[in-house]
PDB file of C-alpha atoms and ligand atoms in Angstrom:
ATOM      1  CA  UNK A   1     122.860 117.304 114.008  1.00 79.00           C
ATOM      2  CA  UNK A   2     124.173 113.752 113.572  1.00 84.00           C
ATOM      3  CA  UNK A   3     120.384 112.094 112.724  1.00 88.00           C
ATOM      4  CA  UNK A   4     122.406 109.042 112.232  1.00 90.00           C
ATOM      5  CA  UNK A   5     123.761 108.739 115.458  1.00 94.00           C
ATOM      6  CA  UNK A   6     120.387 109.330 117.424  1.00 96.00           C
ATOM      7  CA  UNK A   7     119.215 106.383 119.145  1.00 97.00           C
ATOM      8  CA  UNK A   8     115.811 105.156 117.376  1.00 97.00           C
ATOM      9  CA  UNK A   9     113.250 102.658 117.514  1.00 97.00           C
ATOM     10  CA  UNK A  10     112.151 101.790 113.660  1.00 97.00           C
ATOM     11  CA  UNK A  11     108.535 100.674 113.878  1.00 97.00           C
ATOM     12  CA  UNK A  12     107.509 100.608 110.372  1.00 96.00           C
ATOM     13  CA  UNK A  13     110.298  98.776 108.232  1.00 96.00           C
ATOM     14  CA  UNK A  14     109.182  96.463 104.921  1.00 96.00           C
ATOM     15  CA  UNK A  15     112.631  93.511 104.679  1.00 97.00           C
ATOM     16  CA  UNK A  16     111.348  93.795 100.784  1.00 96.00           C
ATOM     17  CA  UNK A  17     112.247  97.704 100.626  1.00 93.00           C
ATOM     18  CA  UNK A  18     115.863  97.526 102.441  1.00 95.00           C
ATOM     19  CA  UNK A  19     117.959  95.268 100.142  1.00 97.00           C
ATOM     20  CA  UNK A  20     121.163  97.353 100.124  1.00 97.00           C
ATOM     21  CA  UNK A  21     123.144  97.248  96.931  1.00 97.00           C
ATOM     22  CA  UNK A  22     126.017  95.016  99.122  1.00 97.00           C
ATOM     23  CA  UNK A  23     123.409  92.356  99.410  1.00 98.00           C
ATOM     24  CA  UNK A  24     121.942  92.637  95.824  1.00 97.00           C
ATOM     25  CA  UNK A  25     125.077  91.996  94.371  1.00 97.00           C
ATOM     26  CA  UNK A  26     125.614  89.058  96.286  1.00 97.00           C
ATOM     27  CA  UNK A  27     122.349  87.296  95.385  1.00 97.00           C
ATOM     28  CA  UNK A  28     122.957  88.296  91.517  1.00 96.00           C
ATOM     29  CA  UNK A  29     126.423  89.124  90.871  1.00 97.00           C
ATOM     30  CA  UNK A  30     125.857  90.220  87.252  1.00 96.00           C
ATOM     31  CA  UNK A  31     123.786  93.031  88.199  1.00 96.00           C
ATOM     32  CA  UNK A  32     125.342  96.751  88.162  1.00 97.00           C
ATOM     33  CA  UNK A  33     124.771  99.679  90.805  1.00 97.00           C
ATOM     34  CA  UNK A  34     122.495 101.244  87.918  1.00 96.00           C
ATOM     35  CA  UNK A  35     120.260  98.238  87.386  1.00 95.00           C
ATOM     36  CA  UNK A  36     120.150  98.208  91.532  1.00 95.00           C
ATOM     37  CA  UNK A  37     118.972 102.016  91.469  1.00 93.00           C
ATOM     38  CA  UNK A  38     116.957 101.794  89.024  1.00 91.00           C
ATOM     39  CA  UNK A  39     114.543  98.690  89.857  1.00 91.00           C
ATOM     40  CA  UNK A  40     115.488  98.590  93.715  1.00 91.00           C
ATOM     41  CA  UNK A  41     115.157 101.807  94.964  1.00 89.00           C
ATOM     42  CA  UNK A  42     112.107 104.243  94.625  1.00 83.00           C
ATOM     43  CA  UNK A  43     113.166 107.582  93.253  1.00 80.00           C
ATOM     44  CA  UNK A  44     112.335 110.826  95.111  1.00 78.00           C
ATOM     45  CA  UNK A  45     109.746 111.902  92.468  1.00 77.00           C
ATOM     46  CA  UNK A  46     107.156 108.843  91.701  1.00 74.00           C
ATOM     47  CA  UNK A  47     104.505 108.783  90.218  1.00 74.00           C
ATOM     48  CA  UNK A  48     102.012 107.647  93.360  1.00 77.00           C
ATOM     49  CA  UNK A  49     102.024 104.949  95.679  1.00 77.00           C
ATOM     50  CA  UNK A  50     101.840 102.253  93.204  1.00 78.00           C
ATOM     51  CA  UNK A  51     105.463 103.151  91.303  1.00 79.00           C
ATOM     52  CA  UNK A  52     106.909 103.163  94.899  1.00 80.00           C
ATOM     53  CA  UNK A  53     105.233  99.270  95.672  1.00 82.00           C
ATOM     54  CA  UNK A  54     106.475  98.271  92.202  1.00 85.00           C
ATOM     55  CA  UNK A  55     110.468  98.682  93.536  1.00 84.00           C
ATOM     56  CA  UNK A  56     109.413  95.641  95.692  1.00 90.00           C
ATOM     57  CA  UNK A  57     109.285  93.125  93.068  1.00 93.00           C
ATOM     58  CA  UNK A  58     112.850  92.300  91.808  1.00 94.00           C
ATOM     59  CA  UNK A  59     113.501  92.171  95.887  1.00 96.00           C
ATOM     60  CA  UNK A  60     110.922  89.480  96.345  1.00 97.00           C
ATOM     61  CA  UNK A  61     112.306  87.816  92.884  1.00 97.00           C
ATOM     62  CA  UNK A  62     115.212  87.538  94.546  1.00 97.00           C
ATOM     63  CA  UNK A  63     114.519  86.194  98.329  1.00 98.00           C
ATOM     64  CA  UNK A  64     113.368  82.783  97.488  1.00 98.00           C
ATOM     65  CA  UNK A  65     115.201  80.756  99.495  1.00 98.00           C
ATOM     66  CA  UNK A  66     116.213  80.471 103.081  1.00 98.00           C
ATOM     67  CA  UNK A  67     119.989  81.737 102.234  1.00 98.00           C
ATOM     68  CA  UNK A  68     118.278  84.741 101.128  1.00 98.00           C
ATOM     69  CA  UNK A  69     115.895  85.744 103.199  1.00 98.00           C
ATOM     70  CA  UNK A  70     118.558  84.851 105.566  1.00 98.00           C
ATOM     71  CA  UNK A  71     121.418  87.187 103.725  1.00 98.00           C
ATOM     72  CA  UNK A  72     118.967  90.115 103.225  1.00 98.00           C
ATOM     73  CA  UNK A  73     117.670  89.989 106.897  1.00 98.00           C
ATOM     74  CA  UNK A  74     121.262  90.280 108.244  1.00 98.00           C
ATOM     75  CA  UNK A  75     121.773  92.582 105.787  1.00 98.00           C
ATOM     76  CA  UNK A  76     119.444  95.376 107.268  1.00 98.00           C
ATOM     77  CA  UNK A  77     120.590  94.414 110.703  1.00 98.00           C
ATOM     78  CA  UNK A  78     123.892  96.235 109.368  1.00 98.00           C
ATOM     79  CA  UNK A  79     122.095  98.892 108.400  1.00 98.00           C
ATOM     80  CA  UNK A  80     120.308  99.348 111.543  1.00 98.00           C
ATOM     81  CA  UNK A  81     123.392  99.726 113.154  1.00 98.00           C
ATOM     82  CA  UNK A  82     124.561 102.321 111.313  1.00 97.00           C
ATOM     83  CA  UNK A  83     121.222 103.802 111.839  1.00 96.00           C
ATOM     84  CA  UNK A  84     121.711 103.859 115.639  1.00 97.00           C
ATOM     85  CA  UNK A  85     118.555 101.535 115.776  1.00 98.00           C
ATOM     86  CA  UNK A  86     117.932 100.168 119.689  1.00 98.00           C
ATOM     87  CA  UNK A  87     114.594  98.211 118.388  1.00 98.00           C
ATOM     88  CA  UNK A  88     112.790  97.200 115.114  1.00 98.00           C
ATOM     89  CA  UNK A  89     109.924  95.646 114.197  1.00 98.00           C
ATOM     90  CA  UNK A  90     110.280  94.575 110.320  1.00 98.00           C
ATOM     91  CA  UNK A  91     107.877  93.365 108.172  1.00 98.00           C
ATOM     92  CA  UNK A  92     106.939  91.580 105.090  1.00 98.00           C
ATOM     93  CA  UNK A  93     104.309  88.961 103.244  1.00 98.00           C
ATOM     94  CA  UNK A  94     105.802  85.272 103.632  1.00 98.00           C
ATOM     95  CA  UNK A  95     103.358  84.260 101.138  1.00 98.00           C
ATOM     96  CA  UNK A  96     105.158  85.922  98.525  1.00 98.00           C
ATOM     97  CA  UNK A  97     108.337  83.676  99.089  1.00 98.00           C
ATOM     98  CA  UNK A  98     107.203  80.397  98.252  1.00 98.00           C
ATOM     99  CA  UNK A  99     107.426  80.709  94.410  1.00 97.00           C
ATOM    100  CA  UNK A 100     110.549  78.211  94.386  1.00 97.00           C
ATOM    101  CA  UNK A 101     109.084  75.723  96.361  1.00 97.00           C
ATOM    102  CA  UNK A 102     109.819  77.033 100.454  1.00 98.00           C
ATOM    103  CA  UNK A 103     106.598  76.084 102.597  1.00 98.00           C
ATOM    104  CA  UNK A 104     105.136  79.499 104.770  1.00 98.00           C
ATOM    105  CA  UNK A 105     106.898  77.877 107.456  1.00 98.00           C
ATOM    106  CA  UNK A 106     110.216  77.532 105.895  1.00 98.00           C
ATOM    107  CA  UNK A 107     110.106  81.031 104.908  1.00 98.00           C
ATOM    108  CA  UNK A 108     109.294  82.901 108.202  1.00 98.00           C
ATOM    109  CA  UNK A 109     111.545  80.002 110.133  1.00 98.00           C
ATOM    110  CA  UNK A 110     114.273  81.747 107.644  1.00 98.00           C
ATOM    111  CA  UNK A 111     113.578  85.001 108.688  1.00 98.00           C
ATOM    112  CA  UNK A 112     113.205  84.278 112.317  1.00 98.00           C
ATOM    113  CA  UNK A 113     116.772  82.526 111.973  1.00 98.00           C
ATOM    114  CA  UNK A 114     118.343  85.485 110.487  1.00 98.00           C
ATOM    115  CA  UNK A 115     116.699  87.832 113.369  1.00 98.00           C
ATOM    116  CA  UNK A 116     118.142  85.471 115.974  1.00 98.00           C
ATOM    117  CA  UNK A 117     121.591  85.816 114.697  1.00 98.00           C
ATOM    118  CA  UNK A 118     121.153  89.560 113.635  1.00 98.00           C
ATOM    119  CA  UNK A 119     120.374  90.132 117.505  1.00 98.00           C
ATOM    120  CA  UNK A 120     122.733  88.079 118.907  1.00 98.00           C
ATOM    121  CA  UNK A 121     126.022  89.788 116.837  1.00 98.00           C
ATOM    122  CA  UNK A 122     124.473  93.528 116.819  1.00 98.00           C
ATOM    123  CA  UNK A 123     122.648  93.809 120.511  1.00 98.00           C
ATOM    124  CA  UNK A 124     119.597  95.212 118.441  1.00 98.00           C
ATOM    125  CA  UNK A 125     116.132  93.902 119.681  1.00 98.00           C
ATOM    126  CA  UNK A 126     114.233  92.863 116.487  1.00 98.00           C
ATOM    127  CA  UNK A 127     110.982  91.580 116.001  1.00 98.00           C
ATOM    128  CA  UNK A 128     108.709  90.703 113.065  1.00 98.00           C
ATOM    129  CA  UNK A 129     105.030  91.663 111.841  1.00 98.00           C
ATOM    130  CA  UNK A 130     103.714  89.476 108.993  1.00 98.00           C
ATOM    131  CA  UNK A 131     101.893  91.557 106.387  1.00 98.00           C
ATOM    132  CA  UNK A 132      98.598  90.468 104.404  1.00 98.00           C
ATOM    133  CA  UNK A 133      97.912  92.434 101.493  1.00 96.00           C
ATOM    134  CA  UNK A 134      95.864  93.886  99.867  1.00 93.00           C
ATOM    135  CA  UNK A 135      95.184  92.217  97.085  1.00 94.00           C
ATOM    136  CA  UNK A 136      95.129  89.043  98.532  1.00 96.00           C
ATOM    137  CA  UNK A 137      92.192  86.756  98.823  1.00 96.00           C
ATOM    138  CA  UNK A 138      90.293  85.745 102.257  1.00 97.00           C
ATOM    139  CA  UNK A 139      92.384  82.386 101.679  1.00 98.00           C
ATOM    140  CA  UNK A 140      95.615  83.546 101.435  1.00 98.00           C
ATOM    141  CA  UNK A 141      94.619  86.604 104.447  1.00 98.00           C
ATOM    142  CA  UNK A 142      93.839  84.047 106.892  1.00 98.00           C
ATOM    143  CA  UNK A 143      96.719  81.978 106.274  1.00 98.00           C
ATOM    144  CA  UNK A 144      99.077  84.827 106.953  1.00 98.00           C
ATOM    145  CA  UNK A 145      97.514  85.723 110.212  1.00 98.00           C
ATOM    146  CA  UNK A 146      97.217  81.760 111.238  1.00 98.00           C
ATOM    147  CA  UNK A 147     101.478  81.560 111.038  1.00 98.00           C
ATOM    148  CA  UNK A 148     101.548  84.879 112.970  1.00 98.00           C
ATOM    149  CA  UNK A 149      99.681  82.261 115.596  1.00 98.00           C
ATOM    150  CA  UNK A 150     102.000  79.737 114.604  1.00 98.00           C
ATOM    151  CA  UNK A 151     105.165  81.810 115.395  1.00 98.00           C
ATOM    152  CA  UNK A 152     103.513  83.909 118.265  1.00 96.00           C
ATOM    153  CA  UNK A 153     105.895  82.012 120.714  1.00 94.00           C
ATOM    154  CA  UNK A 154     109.136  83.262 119.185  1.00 94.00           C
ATOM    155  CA  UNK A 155     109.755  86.550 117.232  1.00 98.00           C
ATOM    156  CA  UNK A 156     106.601  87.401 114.994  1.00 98.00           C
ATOM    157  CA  UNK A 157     104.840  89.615 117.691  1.00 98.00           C
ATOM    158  CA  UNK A 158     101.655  91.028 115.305  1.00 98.00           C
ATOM    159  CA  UNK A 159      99.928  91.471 111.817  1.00 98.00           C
ATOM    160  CA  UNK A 160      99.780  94.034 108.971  1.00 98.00           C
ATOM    161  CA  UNK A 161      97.968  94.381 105.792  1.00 96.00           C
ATOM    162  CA  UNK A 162      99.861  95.808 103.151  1.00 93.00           C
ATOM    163  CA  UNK A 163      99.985  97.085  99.635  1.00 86.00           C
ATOM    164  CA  UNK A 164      98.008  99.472  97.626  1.00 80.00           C
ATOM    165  CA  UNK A 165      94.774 100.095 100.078  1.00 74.00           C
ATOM    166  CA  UNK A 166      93.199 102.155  96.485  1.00 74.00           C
ATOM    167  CA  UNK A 167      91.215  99.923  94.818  1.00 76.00           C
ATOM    168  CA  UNK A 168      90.673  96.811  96.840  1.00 85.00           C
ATOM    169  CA  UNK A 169      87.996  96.004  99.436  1.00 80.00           C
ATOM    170  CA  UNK A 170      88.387  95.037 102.845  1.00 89.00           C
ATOM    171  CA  UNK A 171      85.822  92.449 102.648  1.00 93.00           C
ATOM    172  CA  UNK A 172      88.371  89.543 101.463  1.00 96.00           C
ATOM    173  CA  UNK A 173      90.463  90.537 105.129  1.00 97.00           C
ATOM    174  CA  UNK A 174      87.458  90.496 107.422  1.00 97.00           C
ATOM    175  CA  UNK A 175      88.223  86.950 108.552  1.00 98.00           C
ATOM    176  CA  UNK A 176      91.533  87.520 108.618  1.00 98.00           C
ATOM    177  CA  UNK A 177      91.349  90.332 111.413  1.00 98.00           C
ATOM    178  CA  UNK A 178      88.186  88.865 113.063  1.00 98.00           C
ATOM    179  CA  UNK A 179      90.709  85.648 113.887  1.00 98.00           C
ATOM    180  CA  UNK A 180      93.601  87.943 114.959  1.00 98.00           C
ATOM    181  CA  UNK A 181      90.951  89.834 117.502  1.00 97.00           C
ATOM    182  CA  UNK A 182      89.742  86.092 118.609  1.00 98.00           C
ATOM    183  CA  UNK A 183      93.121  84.947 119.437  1.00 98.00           C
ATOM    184  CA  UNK A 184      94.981  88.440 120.582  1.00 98.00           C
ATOM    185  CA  UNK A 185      97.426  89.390 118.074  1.00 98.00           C
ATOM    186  CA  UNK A 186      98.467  92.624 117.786  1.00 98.00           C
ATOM    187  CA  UNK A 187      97.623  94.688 114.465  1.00 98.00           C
ATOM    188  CA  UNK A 188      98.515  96.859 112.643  1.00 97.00           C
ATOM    189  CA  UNK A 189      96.951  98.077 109.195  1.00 96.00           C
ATOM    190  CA  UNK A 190      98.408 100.476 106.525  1.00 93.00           C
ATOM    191  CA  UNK A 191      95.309 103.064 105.820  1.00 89.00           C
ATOM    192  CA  UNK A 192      95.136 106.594 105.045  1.00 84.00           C
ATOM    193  CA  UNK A 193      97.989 107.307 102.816  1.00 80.00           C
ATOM    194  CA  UNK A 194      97.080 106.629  99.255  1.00 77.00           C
ATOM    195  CA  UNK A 195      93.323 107.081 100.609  1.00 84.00           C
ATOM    196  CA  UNK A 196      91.942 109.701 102.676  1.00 88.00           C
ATOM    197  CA  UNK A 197      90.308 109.947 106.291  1.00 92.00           C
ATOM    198  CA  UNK A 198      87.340 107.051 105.054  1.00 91.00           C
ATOM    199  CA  UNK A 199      90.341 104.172 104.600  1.00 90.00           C
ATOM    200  CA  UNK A 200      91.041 105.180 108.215  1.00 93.00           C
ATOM    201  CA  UNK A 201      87.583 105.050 109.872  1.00 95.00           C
ATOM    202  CA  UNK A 202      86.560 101.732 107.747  1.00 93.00           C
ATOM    203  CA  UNK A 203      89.768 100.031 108.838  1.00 94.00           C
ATOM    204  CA  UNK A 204      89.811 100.936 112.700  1.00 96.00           C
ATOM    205  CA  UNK A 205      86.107  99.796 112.581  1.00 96.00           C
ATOM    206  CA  UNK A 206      86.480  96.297 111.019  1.00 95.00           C
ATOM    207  CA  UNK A 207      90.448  95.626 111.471  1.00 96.00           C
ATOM    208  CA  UNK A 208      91.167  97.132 115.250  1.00 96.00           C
ATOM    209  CA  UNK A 209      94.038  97.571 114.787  1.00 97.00           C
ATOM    210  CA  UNK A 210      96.244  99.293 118.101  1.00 97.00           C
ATOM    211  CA  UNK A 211      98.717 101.138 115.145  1.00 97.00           C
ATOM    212  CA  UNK A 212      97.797 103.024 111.957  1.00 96.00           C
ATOM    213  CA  UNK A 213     100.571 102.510 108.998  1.00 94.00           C
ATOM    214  CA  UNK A 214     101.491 106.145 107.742  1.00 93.00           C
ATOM    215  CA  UNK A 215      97.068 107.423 108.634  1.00 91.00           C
ATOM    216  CA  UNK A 216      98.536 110.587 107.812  1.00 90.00           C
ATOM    217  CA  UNK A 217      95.722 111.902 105.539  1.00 90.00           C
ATOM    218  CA  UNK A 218      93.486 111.212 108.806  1.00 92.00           C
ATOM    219  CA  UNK A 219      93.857 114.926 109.522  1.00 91.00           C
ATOM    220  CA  UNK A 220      91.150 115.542 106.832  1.00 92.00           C
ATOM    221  CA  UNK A 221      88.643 114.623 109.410  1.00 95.00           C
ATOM    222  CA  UNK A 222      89.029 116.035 112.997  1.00 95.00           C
ATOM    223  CA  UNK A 223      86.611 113.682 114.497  1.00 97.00           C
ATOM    224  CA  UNK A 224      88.956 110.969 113.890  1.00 96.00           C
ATOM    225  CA  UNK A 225      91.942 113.049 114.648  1.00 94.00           C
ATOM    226  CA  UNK A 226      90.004 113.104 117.955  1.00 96.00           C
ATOM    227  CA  UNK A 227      89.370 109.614 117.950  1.00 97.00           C
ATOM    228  CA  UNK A 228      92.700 108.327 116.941  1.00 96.00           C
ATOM    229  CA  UNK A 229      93.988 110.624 120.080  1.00 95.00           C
ATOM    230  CA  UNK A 230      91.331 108.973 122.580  1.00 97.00           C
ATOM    231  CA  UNK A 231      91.530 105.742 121.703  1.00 96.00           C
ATOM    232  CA  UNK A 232      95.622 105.818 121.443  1.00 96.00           C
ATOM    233  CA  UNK A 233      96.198 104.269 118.115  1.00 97.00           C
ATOM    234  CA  UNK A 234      99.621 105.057 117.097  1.00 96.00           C
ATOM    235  CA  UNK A 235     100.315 106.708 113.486  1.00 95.00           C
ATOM    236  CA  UNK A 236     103.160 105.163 111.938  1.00 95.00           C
ATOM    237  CA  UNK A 237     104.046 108.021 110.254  1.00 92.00           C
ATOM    238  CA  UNK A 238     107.151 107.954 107.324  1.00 89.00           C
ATOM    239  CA  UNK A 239     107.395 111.440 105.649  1.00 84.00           C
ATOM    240  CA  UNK A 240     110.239 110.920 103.231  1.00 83.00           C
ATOM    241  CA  UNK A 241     107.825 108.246 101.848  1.00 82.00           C
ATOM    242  CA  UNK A 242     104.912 110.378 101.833  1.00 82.00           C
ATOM    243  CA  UNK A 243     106.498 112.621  99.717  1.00 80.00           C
ATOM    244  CA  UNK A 244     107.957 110.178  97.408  1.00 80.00           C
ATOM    245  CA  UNK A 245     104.468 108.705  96.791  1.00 78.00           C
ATOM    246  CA  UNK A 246     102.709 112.213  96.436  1.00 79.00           C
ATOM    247  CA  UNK A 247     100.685 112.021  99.602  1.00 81.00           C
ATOM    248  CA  UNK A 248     102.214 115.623  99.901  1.00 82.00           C
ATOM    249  CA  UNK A 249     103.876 117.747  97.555  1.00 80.00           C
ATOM    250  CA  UNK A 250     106.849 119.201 100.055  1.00 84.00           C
ATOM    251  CA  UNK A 251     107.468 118.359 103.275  1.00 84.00           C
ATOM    252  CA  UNK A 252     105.879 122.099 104.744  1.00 84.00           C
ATOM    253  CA  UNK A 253     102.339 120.627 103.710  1.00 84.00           C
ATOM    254  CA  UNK A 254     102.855 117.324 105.543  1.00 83.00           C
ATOM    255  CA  UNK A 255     100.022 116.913 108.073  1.00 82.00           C
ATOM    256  CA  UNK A 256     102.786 115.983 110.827  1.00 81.00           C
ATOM    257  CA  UNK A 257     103.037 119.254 111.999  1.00 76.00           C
ATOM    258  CA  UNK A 258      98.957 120.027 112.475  1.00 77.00           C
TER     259      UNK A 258
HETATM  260 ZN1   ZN B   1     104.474 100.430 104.775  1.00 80.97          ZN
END
């Protein structure tokens, strides 16, 4: 079957994961297609979810400024394409772009830019969630959801948190989500994919979020399989990357199929 040629809709896409090596290249010429596979792209066998995050970091290194944020958002409009992709919601934390000086603002008015074009010369609808993370203090949470108000009126349509959810409380977020409730944005939340059916429960019952990013280990707990299924929240479910970050071992043990 031609997977490529499918139409799809692409709900759960990080900007900072996609850099293709064509764009790479551009924003740092001296850098070889070995150097790009090796630090850019997660190999099939890491260790856990935190080796896979770590792939992240030259991207974000490298999209400090509007040109590229601008060149790497085009950039995965191209590969949409190819992908046969009629609508995509991409994602990523504009907080982490401001280490050479770009406001918030100038960052996701960057991004939003690039979609605008990127829509305009492919046909693809785009939109954009704006991720907290987890790691991130109540500060820096609430002034990620606060430019998702800010930018409500053009193409940021909701709000994720992010990251490694091992290891770091949801207390420092609480605001965060509270405000997004108060003011109607729509959220979503990763949960239950380096942690089990607990992450889920605590993060539908003090985030509400409408979608689940990956919840795929909520099938340890039939209660909240139940409750996901009554309540409609929508797994965001990416099996390729659940086997890359060891949530299952090979792809018949994946909990898509129960
Ligand atoms: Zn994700």
């Amino acid at each position: 079957m031609d997977l490529a040629g499918l139409p799809k809709i692409e709900l759960h896409l990080h900007l900072d994961c996609s850099l293709s090596f064509e764009v790479v290249k551009r924003l740092d010429p001296a850098i070889s297609f070995e150097e790009y596979r090796n630090s850019f792209v997660a190999p099939v066998n890491c260790l856990d979810l935190s080796e896979y995050i770590k792939r992240a970091i030259p991207a974000i290194q490298l999209m400090q400024s509007e040109e590229a944020l601008e060149a790497v958002t085009l950039d995965l409009f191209e590969q949409l394409a190819r992908d046969s992709i009629l609508y995509a919601e991409i994602r990523f934390a504009p907080l982490e772009h401001t280490r050479e000086g770009l406001s918030v603002e100038e960052v996701v008015r960057s991004v939003e830019r690039a979609v605008q074009r990127g829509i305009r010369e492919t046909g693809i609808e785009v939109r954009v969630i704006l991720c907290t993370l987890r790691h991130y203090n109540a500060r820096q949470s609430l002034q990620t959801v606060e430019l998702v108000e800010q930018f409500r009126t053009g193409l940021v349509v909701g709000f994720d948190i992010a990251a490694d959810e091992a290891g770091y409380p949801i207390d420092a977020h609480l605001a965060a989500f509270q405000y997004a409730q108060r003011h109607g944005i729509p959220c979503t939340a990763h949960a239950g994919e380096a942690c089990g059916a607990d992450s889920v429960w605590e993060t539908l019952e003090h985030f509400h979020p409408q979608r689940i990013g990956h919840g795929v280990r909520s099938v340890e707990d039939p209660a909240l399989v139940e409750h996901l299924a009554r309540r409609q929240i929508h797994l965001e479910v990416c099996p390729t990357s659940n086997l890359q970050t060891k949530v299952f071992r090979q792809m018949c043990d994946h909990s898509i199929g129960r």
